[in-house]
Every structure is written in structure tokens, then in C-alpha cells.
XYZ file of C-alpha atoms in Angstrom:
248
model
C -46.531 34.682 50.008
C -45.319 34.160 53.369
C -41.530 35.399 54.671
C -40.508 31.434 54.882
C -41.897 30.527 51.713
C -40.524 27.453 49.996
C -38.440 26.129 52.829
C -38.666 22.765 54.377
C -39.324 22.621 58.356
C -39.084 19.122 60.903
C -40.298 19.635 63.926
C -39.576 17.195 66.767
C -42.557 16.209 68.972
C -44.644 18.637 66.303
C -48.174 17.081 67.238
C -49.468 18.325 70.234
C -48.775 21.250 72.733
C -45.721 23.690 71.672
C -44.825 21.494 68.860
C -48.136 21.319 67.006
C -48.288 25.394 67.902
C -45.320 25.651 66.121
C -45.618 23.345 62.943
C -48.831 25.473 62.395
C -47.145 28.613 62.679
C -44.325 27.742 60.244
C -47.047 26.485 57.582
C -49.096 29.797 58.108
C -45.461 31.362 56.799
C -45.117 28.988 53.754
C -43.124 26.003 55.036
C -43.521 22.170 54.330
C -43.653 20.836 57.325
C -42.690 17.192 58.551
C -44.450 16.911 62.113
C -42.502 14.480 63.690
C -44.040 12.423 66.679
C -43.078 9.496 68.780
C -46.792 7.543 69.432
C -49.521 9.344 68.470
C -50.316 9.086 64.999
C -53.878 10.185 65.233
C -52.674 13.765 66.809
C -49.538 14.147 64.401
C -52.042 13.128 61.537
C -54.825 16.098 62.825
C -52.008 18.727 62.765
C -51.145 17.543 58.818
C -55.058 17.817 58.130
C -55.275 21.149 59.601
C -52.045 22.284 57.546
C -53.394 20.915 54.454
C -56.679 22.819 55.165
C -54.723 25.658 55.625
C -53.501 25.106 52.004
C -50.035 24.420 53.369
C -48.219 21.122 53.099
C -46.289 18.771 55.830
C -46.689 15.322 56.553
C -46.349 12.992 59.535
C -43.013 10.989 60.176
C -42.794 8.139 63.092
C -40.110 8.061 65.289
C -37.852 8.235 68.611
C -35.518 10.908 68.290
C -33.889 9.364 71.657
C -32.395 6.761 68.922
C -29.669 7.582 66.314
C -30.931 5.688 63.336
C -34.638 7.565 64.380
C -33.147 10.854 63.644
C -31.426 9.542 60.717
C -34.322 8.003 59.252
C -36.664 10.983 59.912
C -34.086 13.509 58.103
C -34.373 10.742 54.976
C -37.860 11.328 55.170
C -38.106 14.698 54.618
C -35.747 14.842 51.910
C -37.311 12.463 50.477
C -40.855 13.764 50.561
C -39.504 17.923 49.906
C -35.919 17.040 48.386
C -33.900 18.917 51.397
C -34.115 20.231 54.716
C -33.782 24.288 56.015
C -34.902 24.337 59.345
C -34.663 22.044 62.402
C -36.794 22.674 65.377
C -35.969 20.448 68.435
C -39.082 20.505 70.327
C -39.548 16.945 71.637
C -39.466 16.417 74.874
C -40.603 14.523 78.161
C -40.791 15.084 82.096
C -40.279 12.600 84.545
C -40.560 15.093 87.642
C -39.820 13.988 91.395
C -37.669 15.061 94.054
C -34.205 14.003 93.408
C -34.159 11.544 96.368
C -36.742 9.987 95.034
C -35.750 10.096 91.397
C -34.307 6.768 89.809
C -31.675 5.928 87.330
C -34.180 5.788 84.653
C -36.175 8.924 85.075
C -32.767 10.489 84.711
C -31.959 8.126 81.755
C -35.378 8.687 80.100
C -35.237 12.598 80.302
C -31.386 13.343 79.576
C -32.092 10.795 76.428
C -34.852 12.705 74.677
C -34.625 16.275 75.788
C -30.857 16.402 75.208
C -29.492 13.219 73.618
C -32.364 13.570 71.222
C -31.211 17.156 70.074
C -27.667 15.548 69.151
C -28.886 13.080 66.991
C -31.415 15.598 64.764
C -28.714 17.874 64.871
C -25.708 15.232 63.790
C -28.338 13.953 61.234
C -29.355 17.178 59.599
C -25.726 19.445 59.611
C -24.586 17.633 56.753
C -27.126 18.688 54.903
C -27.088 22.496 56.157
C -23.121 22.400 55.510
C -23.413 21.377 52.058
C -26.185 24.061 51.070
C -24.390 26.597 53.376
C -27.447 27.639 55.071
C -29.522 26.083 57.880
C -31.644 27.177 60.789
C -31.351 24.970 64.098
C -34.120 26.437 67.112
C -34.126 24.305 69.818
C -36.817 24.066 72.628
C -35.174 25.113 76.412
C -36.592 25.960 79.567
C -36.493 28.365 82.589
C -35.952 25.312 84.366
C -32.478 24.624 82.431
C -31.883 28.649 83.525
C -32.679 28.742 87.447
C -33.789 25.097 88.369
C -36.523 24.007 89.462
C -37.247 21.671 92.559
C -38.440 18.348 91.485
C -36.808 18.617 88.161
C -33.433 17.658 88.619
C -33.239 15.391 85.496
C -35.147 18.075 83.055
C -33.343 20.745 84.227
C -29.967 19.538 84.072
C -31.292 18.116 80.220
C -32.670 22.116 79.050
C -29.102 23.335 80.628
C -27.202 20.945 78.561
C -29.124 22.674 75.316
C -27.923 26.011 76.366
C -24.135 24.923 76.264
C -25.188 22.545 73.104
C -26.400 24.989 71.227
C -23.546 27.616 72.014
C -21.041 25.300 70.794
C -23.040 24.507 67.188
C -23.530 27.993 66.771
C -19.743 28.725 66.677
C -18.849 25.437 64.827
C -21.352 25.883 62.000
C -21.299 29.386 62.199
C -18.762 29.863 58.903
C -21.716 27.732 56.507
C -24.091 29.966 57.413
C -26.125 27.928 59.891
C -27.716 29.265 63.010
C -28.561 27.582 66.207
C -30.603 29.694 68.819
C -32.477 28.884 72.348
C -35.249 29.276 73.392
C -36.677 29.126 76.495
C -40.361 29.226 77.780
C -41.333 29.607 81.160
C -44.974 27.505 82.304
C -47.171 26.872 79.483
C -50.049 25.520 79.412
C -49.749 21.970 77.727
C -50.090 18.179 78.292
C -46.567 18.663 80.526
C -48.054 20.938 82.532
C -51.941 19.900 83.035
C -51.493 17.516 85.827
C -49.456 19.884 88.631
C -52.000 20.693 91.180
C -53.868 23.947 91.311
C -52.138 25.713 94.500
C -48.965 24.831 92.724
C -49.948 26.887 89.939
C -51.261 30.044 91.774
C -48.071 29.580 93.306
C -46.659 29.525 89.859
C -48.785 32.688 88.509
C -47.627 34.538 91.888
C -44.429 34.428 90.497
C -44.835 35.853 86.925
C -44.773 39.414 86.253
C -47.668 39.266 83.630
C -49.283 37.549 85.877
C -50.742 34.131 83.658
C -49.497 31.034 82.164
C -47.848 30.997 79.118
C -49.660 29.234 75.867
C -48.101 27.639 72.747
C -49.022 30.373 70.797
C -47.016 32.672 72.762
C -43.979 30.323 71.606
C -44.182 29.511 68.010
C -43.696 33.380 66.431
C -40.370 33.570 68.354
C -39.329 30.146 66.760
C -41.066 31.159 62.938
C -38.877 34.512 63.706
C -35.224 32.583 64.444
C -35.910 30.503 61.487
C -36.548 33.352 58.733
C -34.314 35.718 56.987
C -34.924 38.210 59.433
C -33.014 36.618 61.740
C -30.081 35.820 59.770
C -27.514 37.522 61.876
C -28.823 36.363 65.261
C -27.050 33.078 66.603
C -26.090 31.403 69.945
C -28.446 32.903 71.710
C -31.049 31.985 74.676
C -34.494 33.946 74.550
C -36.865 33.784 77.200
C -40.183 33.380 76.578
C -41.613 33.468 80.176
C -43.849 36.417 80.915
C -40.995 37.858 82.946
C -40.379 34.377 85.367
C -36.819 34.313 84.813
C -36.243 37.783 85.973
């Protein structure tokens, strides 16, 4: 039996990249996983099949977390399927990278609505259950861009920086009910979000990383699983960088 046996987890944006790795890792450790996706149903169902083939339980639930009603429906679908929810992983995120001079208001709003407001909606939707059962784990996926900034990512960095303050506030507000809230801040990770970056830029990025390589989704998933476990019961309000030393 895994250390998370019987726990129920929601992973937003759980169908690909870091979210996929987190979904698979939580399932491997015994969680029943709700794989949330916005558009790519096929990818989400593939993750569900992989979990089932490994002997786990999972279901895919469509929803755009930038919409409050979708976040509420996601939590309701989870409770309908598995009776409760114990863990919320706020992973859903998008990028619309461009220099500030070229950034449109739509570019700004789209990223803030998904990457920051989406977390607000999901925590609001799940907190009643957590408070009632006096247990919950909230793990949000931030970014080193939210700690140090990054040219061409004013919208993304602002959203991820906002998650720092939001996470610390949630940790203070919900801690007395045995609900923890932490933020994992990856560096550059090989996913679809970084696949379009030119090779010359990637070479410069790798030069800045003490471990001399990009991260992989599987580098991020274990720390999320740890923060979801009872071993991390006394850790809350923390920002943990998983970045190969990039933010040093």
C-alpha cells in the first residue's frame, strides 16, 4: 500500500506535462485521482488509462478553472465519484509570452485568469470540504519566474508571484483546521510550454542552471506527493524551488 492509500486528489491541468507526472505519481502512491483538463480529452483519458493499468483509480473531468462555476463542478464531480476530496493540486497554467511593449490586455487577462484566478476558484470550491473534515492538502505549482521575474513573461511572472502571497495567506487562514498550503516553484522544465523556445535561448538557460540541465516533469512530481503526505503535516506556507539551482 502507498503512503497516500485511499486519499482523493484533484490535479488541475492533469493531462500533460507536469500535471500528468503528478497525476501518475499520486496514483502510484495510492491516491484516487481526478484528472482535470480544459480541452484535450484524449490526453486526459490516456492518463486515466495509464493509472488503471497500474491498478489505480482515476477519472477525467473537463473544466476551465478560470471560471468559478467550472471549479465548483470539478469539486462536485470529484465528491460524486469518490465521496470526498483530500488533496488539491493547482497545476493548470498557460503562457502568452511577449515583451511588455507588445503584450495586449487579452494576453495579460488570459494568463492571470487561468494561472492565478483559477487557483482562487479551486481553493474556494474545495475549502468547505477541507474545513468540515478538518483535513486538506493544497499544493500549487508556481515558478521561479514568480520569484525573480523573466523577460517576456510579465503576465506569467505576475500570476506566479501572486500565488506566493495567496498560498501564504491560505496557510494562515486554514491552518487551524489542519489544512496545509504550499507552493512548488519549478525552474525550466521540458514540457509543451517550453518546447517552442529557440535552441539558442535554451543554451543560455542551461548555462544559468548549476545542475546543467533542464528539469523533467518527474523531477517535480515527487515533491508534490511528499507535500500531500502525512510526512509533510507540519509544513505549510512554504515556497519550495525545484529548479536545478536556477534561482540561487
